[in-house]
Coordinates of N, CA and C in Angstrom, one line a residue:
X1 N -14.3 -1.3 -8.3 CA -13.0 -1.7 -8.0 C -12.8 -1.7 -6.5
X2 N -12.4 -2.8 -5.9 CA -12.1 -2.9 -4.5 C -10.6 -3.0 -4.3
X3 N -10.1 -2.2 -3.4 CA -8.7 -2.2 -3.1 C -8.6 -2.9 -1.7
X4 N -7.9 -3.9 -1.6 CA -7.8 -4.7 -0.3 C -6.5 -4.6 0.3
X5 N -6.4 -4.2 1.6 CA -5.2 -4.1 2.3 C -5.2 -5.2 3.3
X6 N -4.3 -6.2 3.1 CA -4.1 -7.3 4.0 C -3.1 -6.8 5.0
X7 N -3.6 -6.6 6.3 CA -2.7 -6.1 7.3 C -1.8 -7.2 7.8
X8 N -0.5 -7.0 7.6 CA 0.5 -8.1 7.9 C 1.4 -7.8 9.0
X9 N 1.1 -6.8 9.8 CA 1.9 -6.4 11.0 C 1.4 -6.9 12.3
X10 N 0.8 -8.1 12.3 CA 0.3 -8.7 13.6 C -1.0 -8.0 14.1
X11 N -1.2 -8.1 15.4 CA -2.3 -7.5 16.0 C -2.2 -6.0 16.2
X12 N -1.0 -5.5 16.0 CA -0.9 -4.0 16.3 C -1.0 -3.2 15.1
X13 N -1.7 -2.0 15.2 CA -1.8 -1.1 14.1 C -0.9 0.1 14.5
X14 N 0.3 0.1 13.9 CA 1.2 1.2 14.2 C 0.8 2.5 13.7
X15 N 1.1 3.6 14.3 CA 0.7 4.9 13.8 C 1.1 5.1 12.4
X16 N 2.2 4.7 12.0 CA 2.7 4.9 10.7 C 1.8 4.2 9.7
X17 N 1.4 3.0 10.0 CA 0.5 2.2 9.1 C -0.9 2.8 9.1
X18 N -1.3 3.3 10.3 CA -2.6 3.9 10.3 C -2.7 5.2 9.4
X19 N -1.6 5.9 9.4 CA -1.6 7.2 8.6 C -1.5 6.8 7.1
X20 N -0.8 5.7 6.8 CA -0.8 5.3 5.4 C -2.2 4.8 5.0
X21 N -2.9 4.0 5.9 CA -4.2 3.5 5.6 C -5.2 4.6 5.4
X22 N -5.1 5.6 6.2 CA -6.0 6.8 6.1 C -5.8 7.4 4.8
X23 N -4.5 7.6 4.4 CA -4.2 8.2 3.1 C -4.8 7.4 1.9
X24 N -4.7 6.1 2.1 CA -5.3 5.2 1.0 C -6.8 5.4 0.9
X25 N -7.4 5.6 2.0 CA -8.9 5.9 2.0 C -9.2 7.2 1.2
X26 N -8.3 8.2 1.4 CA -8.4 9.4 0.7 C -8.2 9.3 -0.8
X27 N -7.3 8.3 -1.2 CA -7.0 8.1 -2.6 C -8.1 7.4 -3.3
X28 N -8.6 6.2 -2.7 CA -9.6 5.4 -3.4 C -11.0 5.6 -3.0
X29 N -11.2 6.2 -1.8 CA -12.5 6.3 -1.2 C -12.9 5.2 -0.4
X30 N -13.6 5.5 0.7 CA -14.0 4.6 1.7 C -14.8 3.3 1.2
X31 N -15.6 3.6 0.2 CA -16.5 2.6 -0.3 C -15.7 1.5 -1.2
X32 N -14.5 1.9 -1.6 CA -13.7 1.0 -2.4 C -12.5 0.4 -1.7
X33 N -12.6 0.4 -0.4 CA -11.4 0.0 0.4 C -11.9 -1.0 1.4
X34 N -11.1 -2.2 1.5 CA -11.4 -3.2 2.5 C -10.1 -3.6 3.2
X35 N -10.1 -3.4 4.5 CA -8.9 -3.8 5.3 C -9.2 -5.2 5.8
X36 N -8.3 -6.2 5.6 CA -8.4 -7.6 6.1 C -7.4 -7.9 7.1
X37 N -7.6 -9.0 7.9 CA -6.7 -9.5 8.8 C -6.5 -8.5 10.0
X38 N -7.6 -7.7 10.3 CA -7.5 -6.8 11.4 C -8.1 -7.5 12.7
X39 N -7.3 -7.9 13.5 CA -7.6 -8.7 14.7 C -8.0 -7.9 15.9
X40 N -7.4 -6.8 16.1 CA -7.6 -5.9 17.3 C -8.9 -5.1 17.2
X41 N -9.7 -5.2 18.3 CA -11.0 -4.4 18.4 C -10.7 -3.0 18.2
X42 N -9.6 -2.5 18.8 CA -9.3 -1.0 18.7 C -8.9 -0.6 17.3
X43 N -8.2 -1.5 16.6 CA -7.8 -1.2 15.2 C -9.0 -1.2 14.3
X44 N -9.9 -2.1 14.6 CA -11.2 -2.2 13.8 C -12.0 -0.9 13.9
X45 N -12.1 -0.4 15.2 CA -12.8 0.8 15.4 C -12.1 2.0 14.7
X46 N -10.8 2.0 14.7 CA -10.1 3.1 14.1 C -10.3 3.1 12.6
X47 N -10.3 1.9 12.0 CA -10.3 1.9 10.5 C -11.7 1.9 9.9
X48 N -12.7 1.7 10.7 CA -14.1 1.7 10.2 C -14.5 3.0 9.5
X49 N -13.9 4.0 9.9 CA -14.1 5.4 9.4 C -13.6 5.4 8.0
X50 N -12.6 4.7 7.6 CA -11.9 4.8 6.4 C -12.2 3.7 5.4
X51 N -12.9 2.6 5.7 CA -13.2 1.5 4.8 C -13.9 0.4 5.5
X52 N -14.2 -0.6 4.8 CA -14.8 -1.8 5.4 C -13.6 -2.6 6.1
X53 N -14.0 -3.3 7.2 CA -12.9 -3.9 8.0 C -13.4 -5.4 8.2
X54 N -12.4 -6.3 8.0 CA -12.7 -7.7 8.1 C -11.6 -8.3 9.0
X55 N -12.0 -9.1 10.0 CA -11.0 -9.7 10.9 C -10.3 -10.9 10.2
X56 N -10.9 -11.6 9.3 CA -10.3 -12.7 8.6 C -9.3 -12.3 7.6
X57 N -8.3 -13.1 7.4 CA -7.3 -12.9 6.4 C -7.9 -13.1 5.0
X58 N -7.3 -12.4 4.0 CA -7.7 -12.6 2.6 C -7.7 -14.1 2.2
X59 N -6.7 -14.8 2.8 CA -6.6 -16.2 2.5 C -7.8 -17.1 2.9
X60 N -8.6 -16.5 3.8 CA -9.8 -17.2 4.3 C -11.1 -16.8 3.6
X61 N -11.0 -15.7 2.8 CA -12.2 -15.2 2.1 C -12.3 -15.9 0.7
X62 N -13.5 -16.1 0.3 CA -13.7 -16.7 -1.0 C -14.0 -15.6 -2.1
X63 N -13.0 -14.9 -2.5 CA -13.1 -13.9 -3.5 C -12.7 -14.4 -4.9
X64 N -13.4 -13.9 -5.9 CA -13.1 -14.3 -7.3 C -12.5 -13.0 -8.0
X65 N -11.8 -13.3 -9.1 CA -11.2 -12.2 -9.9 C -10.4 -11.2 -9.1
X66 N -9.5 -11.8 -8.4 CA -8.5 -11.0 -7.5 C -7.1 -11.0 -8.1
X67 N -6.4 -10.0 -7.8 CA -5.0 -9.9 -8.2 C -4.2 -9.3 -7.1
X68 N -3.0 -10.0 -6.8 CA -2.1 -9.5 -5.8 C -1.0 -8.6 -6.4
X69 N -0.8 -7.5 -5.8 CA 0.3 -6.6 -6.3 C 1.6 -7.1 -5.5
X70 N 2.5 -7.6 -6.2 CA 3.7 -8.1 -5.6 C 4.9 -7.7 -6.5
X71 N 5.9 -7.1 -5.8 CA 7.1 -6.5 -6.5 C 7.8 -7.6 -7.3
X72 N 7.6 -8.8 -6.9 CA 8.4 -10.0 -7.6 C 7.5 -10.6 -8.7
X73 N 6.3 -10.1 -9.0 CA 5.5 -10.6 -10.1 C 6.2 -10.4 -11.4
X74 N 6.0 -11.2 -12.4 CA 6.6 -11.1 -13.7 C 5.9 -10.0 -14.6
X75 N 4.6 -9.9 -14.5 CA 3.9 -8.9 -15.3 C 3.6 -7.6 -14.5
X76 N 3.8 -6.5 -15.3 CA 3.5 -5.1 -14.7 C 2.0 -4.9 -14.9
X77 N 1.4 -4.3 -13.9 CA 0.0 -3.9 -13.9 C -0.3 -3.0 -15.1
X78 N -1.4 -3.2 -15.8 CA -1.7 -2.4 -17.0 C -3.2 -1.9 -16.9
X79 N -3.5 -0.8 -17.6 CA -4.8 -0.3 -17.6 C -5.9 -1.4 -17.9
X80 N -5.5 -2.3 -18.8 CA -6.5 -3.4 -19.2 C -6.8 -4.3 -18.0
X81 N -6.0 -4.4 -17.0 CA -6.2 -5.2 -15.9 C -7.5 -4.9 -15.2
X82 N -8.1 -3.7 -15.3 CA -9.3 -3.4 -14.7 C -10.5 -4.2 -15.2
X83 N -10.3 -4.7 -16.4 CA -11.3 -5.6 -17.1 C -11.3 -7.0 -16.6
X84 N -10.1 -7.4 -16.0 CA -9.9 -8.8 -15.7 C -10.1 -9.1 -14.2
X85 N -10.1 -8.0 -13.3 CA -10.1 -8.2 -11.9 C -11.1 -7.3 -11.2
X86 N -11.7 -7.7 -10.1 CA -12.6 -6.9 -9.3 C -11.9 -6.4 -8.1
X87 N -10.9 -7.1 -7.7 CA -10.2 -6.7 -6.4 C -8.7 -6.8 -6.6
X88 N -8.0 -5.9 -6.0 CA -6.6 -5.8 -6.0 C -6.1 -5.8 -4.6
X89 N -5.2 -6.7 -4.3 CA -4.7 -7.0 -2.9 C -3.3 -6.4 -2.7
X90 N -3.1 -5.7 -1.6 CA -1.8 -5.1 -1.3 C -1.4 -5.6 0.1
X91 N -0.2 -5.8 0.3 CA 0.3 -6.2 1.7 C 0.5 -5.0 2.5
X92 N -0.3 -4.9 3.6 CA -0.1 -3.7 4.5 C 1.0 -4.1 5.5
X93 N 2.2 -3.6 5.2 CA 3.3 -4.1 6.1 C 4.3 -3.0 6.1
X94 N 4.9 -2.7 7.3 CA 6.0 -1.7 7.3 C 7.2 -2.3 6.7
X95 N 7.7 -1.7 5.6 CA 8.7 -2.3 4.8 C 10.1 -2.3 5.5
X96 N 10.8 -3.3 5.2 CA 12.2 -3.4 5.7 C 13.1 -3.0 4.5
X97 N 14.3 -2.6 4.8 CA 15.3 -2.3 3.8 C 16.6 -3.0 4.1
X98 N 17.1 -3.9 3.3 CA 16.5 -4.4 2.1 C 15.2 -5.2 2.3
X99 N 14.4 -5.2 1.3 CA 13.1 -6.0 1.4 C 13.3 -7.4 1.8
X100 N 12.4 -8.0 2.6 CA 12.5 -9.4 3.0 C 11.5 -10.3 2.2
X101 N 10.8 -9.7 1.2 CA 9.9 -10.5 0.4 C 8.7 -11.1 1.2
X102 N 8.2 -10.3 2.2 CA 7.1 -10.8 3.0 C 5.8 -10.8 2.2
X103 N 5.6 -10.0 1.2 CA 4.3 -10.1 0.5 C 4.3 -11.4 -0.2
X104 N 5.3 -11.8 -0.8 CA 5.4 -13.1 -1.5 C 5.2 -14.3 -0.5
X105 N 5.8 -14.2 0.6 CA 5.7 -15.2 1.7 C 4.4 -15.3 2.3
X106 N 3.8 -14.2 2.6 CA 2.5 -14.2 3.4 C 1.3 -14.1 2.5
X107 N 1.4 -13.7 1.2 CA 0.2 -13.6 0.4 C 0.4 -14.4 -0.9
X108 N 1.4 -14.0 -1.8 CA 1.5 -14.6 -3.1 C 1.6 -16.1 -3.1
X109 N 2.4 -16.6 -2.1 CA 2.6 -18.1 -2.1 C 1.4 -18.8 -1.5
X110 N 0.4 -18.0 -0.9 CA -0.7 -18.7 -0.3 C -2.0 -18.6 -1.1
X111 N -2.1 -17.7 -2.0 CA -3.3 -17.5 -2.8 C -3.1 -17.9 -4.3
X112 N -4.0 -18.7 -4.8 CA -3.9 -19.1 -6.2 C -4.6 -18.0 -7.0
X113 N -3.9 -17.0 -7.4 CA -4.5 -16.0 -8.2 C -3.4 -15.3 -9.0
X114 N -3.8 -14.4 -9.9 CA -2.9 -13.6 -10.7 C -2.1 -12.6 -9.9
X115 N -0.9 -12.4 -10.3 CA 0.0 -11.4 -9.6 C 0.4 -10.4 -10.6
X116 N 0.5 -9.1 -10.2 CA 1.1 -8.1 -11.0 C 2.1 -7.3 -10.2
X117 N 3.0 -6.6 -10.9 CA 4.0 -5.9 -10.2 C 3.8 -4.4 -10.6
X118 N 4.4 -3.5 -9.7 CA 4.4 -2.1 -9.9 C 5.9 -1.6 -10.1
X119 N 6.6 -2.5 -10.7 CA 8.1 -2.3 -10.9 C 8.9 -3.0 -9.9
X120 N 10.2 -2.9 -9.9 CA 11.0 -3.7 -9.1 C 11.5 -3.0 -7.9
X121 N 11.0 -1.9 -7.5 CA 11.4 -1.1 -6.3 C 10.3 -1.2 -5.3
X122 N 10.7 -1.3 -4.0 CA 9.7 -1.3 -2.9 C 9.1 0.0 -2.7
X123 N 7.8 0.0 -2.5 CA 7.0 1.2 -2.3 C 6.3 1.1 -1.0
X124 N 5.9 2.2 -0.4 CA 5.0 2.2 0.8 C 3.7 1.8 0.3
X125 N 2.8 1.3 1.2 CA 1.5 0.7 0.8 C 0.7 1.8 0.1
X126 N 0.7 3.0 0.7 CA -0.2 4.0 0.1 C 0.4 4.5 -1.3
X127 N 1.7 4.4 -1.5 CA 2.2 4.7 -2.8 C 1.8 3.6 -3.8
X128 N 1.9 2.4 -3.4 CA 1.5 1.3 -4.3 C 0.1 1.4 -4.7
X129 N -0.8 1.7 -3.7 CA -2.3 1.9 -4.1 C -2.5 3.1 -5.0
X130 N -1.8 4.2 -4.8 CA -1.9 5.4 -5.6 C -1.5 5.0 -7.0
X131 N -0.3 4.4 -7.1 CA 0.3 3.9 -8.4 C -0.7 3.0 -9.1
X132 N -1.3 2.0 -8.4 CA -2.2 1.1 -9.0 C -3.5 1.8 -9.6
X133 N -4.0 2.7 -8.7 CA -5.2 3.5 -9.2 C -4.9 4.3 -10.4
X134 N -3.7 5.0 -10.4 CA -3.4 5.7 -11.6 C -3.3 4.8 -12.9
X135 N -2.8 3.6 -12.7 CA -2.7 2.7 -13.9 C -4.1 2.2 -14.2
X136 N -4.9 1.8 -13.3 CA -6.2 1.3 -13.5 C -7.2 2.4 -14.1
X137 N -6.8 3.7 -13.8 CA -7.6 4.8 -14.4 C -7.1 5.1 -15.8
X138 N -6.1 4.4 -16.3 CA -5.7 4.6 -17.7 C -4.3 5.0 -18.0
X139 N -3.5 5.3 -17.0 CA -2.1 5.8 -17.3 C -1.2 4.5 -17.2
X140 N -0.4 4.3 -18.3 CA 0.5 3.1 -18.3 C 1.7 3.3 -17.3
X141 N 2.2 2.3 -16.8 CA 3.3 2.4 -15.8 C 4.4 3.2 -16.3
X142 N 4.8 3.0 -17.6 CA 5.9 3.7 -18.2 C 5.7 5.2 -18.3
X143 N 4.5 5.7 -18.2 CA 4.2 7.1 -18.2 C 4.3 7.8 -16.8
X144 N 4.4 7.0 -15.8 CA 4.4 7.5 -14.4 C 5.8 8.0 -14.1
X145 N 5.8 9.0 -13.2 CA 7.1 9.5 -12.8 C 7.3 9.1 -11.3
X146 N 8.5 8.6 -11.0 CA 8.8 8.2 -9.7 C 10.1 8.8 -9.2
X147 N 10.3 8.8 -7.9 CA 11.6 9.2 -7.3 C 11.9 8.1 -6.3
X148 N 13.1 7.5 -6.5 CA 13.6 6.5 -5.6 C 14.3 7.1 -4.4
X149 N 13.9 6.8 -3.3 CA 14.4 7.4 -2.0 C 13.9 8.8 -1.8
X150 N 13.7 9.1 -0.5 CA 13.1 10.4 -0.2 C 13.8 10.8 1.2
X151 N 14.2 12.1 1.2 CA 14.9 12.6 2.4 C 13.9 13.7 2.9
X152 N 13.6 13.5 4.2 CA 12.7 14.5 4.9 C 13.5 15.2 5.9
X153 N 13.7 16.5 5.7 CA 14.4 17.3 6.7 C 13.6 17.3 8.0
X154 N 14.2 17.1 9.2 CA 13.5 17.1 10.4 C 13.9 18.4 11.2
X155 N 15.1 18.6 11.6 CA 15.5 19.8 12.2 C 17.0 19.9 12.3
X156 N 17.6 21.1 12.5 CA 19.0 21.3 12.7 C 19.9 20.4 11.9
X157 N 19.7 20.3 10.5 CA 20.5 19.5 9.7 C 20.3 18.0 9.7
X158 N 19.3 17.6 10.5 CA 19.0 16.1 10.6 C 17.8 15.9 9.6
X159 N 17.9 14.7 9.1 CA 16.8 14.2 8.1 C 16.5 12.8 8.3
X160 N 15.4 12.4 7.8 CA 15.0 11.0 7.7 C 15.1 10.5 6.3
X161 N 15.8 9.4 6.0 CA 15.9 8.9 4.7 C 14.9 7.7 4.5
X162 N 14.1 7.8 3.5 CA 13.2 6.7 3.3 C 13.7 6.0 2.0
X163 N 14.1 4.8 2.0 CA 14.7 4.1 0.9 C 13.7 3.4 0.0
X164 N 12.6 4.1 -0.2 CA 11.5 3.5 -1.0 C 11.2 4.3 -2.3
X165 N 10.4 3.8 -3.2 CA 10.0 4.5 -4.4 C 8.7 5.3 -4.1
X166 N 8.7 6.5 -4.5 CA 7.5 7.4 -4.4 C 7.1 7.9 -5.8
X167 N 5.8 8.0 -5.9 CA 5.3 8.5 -7.2 C 5.3 10.1 -7.1
X168 N 5.4 10.7 -8.3 CA 5.4 12.1 -8.4 C 4.4 12.5 -9.4
X169 N 3.7 13.6 -9.1 CA 2.8 14.2 -10.1 C 3.1 15.7 -10.1
X170 N 3.2 16.2 -11.3 CA 3.5 17.6 -11.5 C 4.7 18.0 -10.8
X171 N 5.7 17.1 -10.7 CA 7.0 17.4 -10.1 C 6.9 17.3 -8.5
X172 N 5.8 16.9 -7.9 CA 5.6 16.9 -6.5 C 5.5 15.4 -6.0
X173 N 6.2 15.0 -5.0 CA 6.0 13.7 -4.5 C 4.7 13.6 -3.7
X174 N 4.0 12.4 -4.0 CA 2.8 12.2 -3.3 C 3.1 11.4 -2.1
X175 N 2.8 12.0 -0.9 CA 3.0 11.4 0.4 C 2.0 12.1 1.4
X176 N 1.6 11.3 2.3 CA 0.6 11.9 3.3 C 1.3 13.0 4.1
X177 N 0.7 14.1 4.1 CA 1.2 15.3 4.9 C 1.2 14.9 6.4
X178 N 0.2 14.1 6.8 CA 0.1 13.7 8.2 C 1.3 12.8 8.6
X179 N 1.7 12.0 7.7 CA 2.8 11.0 7.9 C 4.1 11.8 8.0
X180 N 4.3 12.8 7.1 CA 5.5 13.7 7.2 C 5.5 14.4 8.5
X181 N 4.4 15.0 9.0 CA 4.3 15.7 10.3 C 4.6 14.7 11.4
X182 N 4.1 13.5 11.3 CA 4.4 12.4 12.3 C 5.9 12.1 12.4
X183 N 6.5 12.0 11.3 CA 8.0 11.6 11.2 C 8.8 12.8 11.8
X184 N 8.4 14.0 11.5 CA 9.1 15.2 12.0 C 9.0 15.3 13.5
X185 N 7.8 14.9 14.0 CA 7.5 15.1 15.5 C 8.2 13.9 16.3
X186 N 8.2 12.7 15.7 CA 8.7 11.6 16.4 C 10.2 11.7 16.7
X187 N 10.6 11.2 17.9 CA 12.0 11.4 18.2 C 12.9 10.3 17.6
X188 N 12.3 9.1 17.3 CA 13.1 8.1 16.7 C 12.2 7.2 15.8
X189 N 12.7 6.7 14.7 CA 11.9 5.9 13.8 C 12.5 4.5 13.9

């Protein structure tokens, strides 16, 4: 199973994205991860440690049996989908709130392939990959536990609110510890 992250934030690899991409590599393994549309030489070098890297967009590659994960898709991803597809494509993009539907605009509308949803709430890229992997490993979407919105205390009564859906396991939110540390250290988001 190959998990493909189509980088959609232009030539720049923001630290936030990098930390999510690194977390994705920890989730699915370097050998199962392909980053596409990586134009910057520096970004390619940074990401090679965590997966295969391709400068071309997924729209330029001739892949078969692919599925795009899009919040607007009609069908929910199911464990049986692992038998129908070899590759799952995720839009690597820093989310806006409210969502601007950029995965649909930049991927779903450009590729003639099946689409699946992970529910109707926007997720971070690493949460989407984690959720998809859990489903493809056999857990149905309905049996997964989520938390909509996350508040991260920073200091002195200040916090950062993330208006996205996060998956929970054993009552604990799955989020990159490095990303949380980065948010706490950063002066402004």
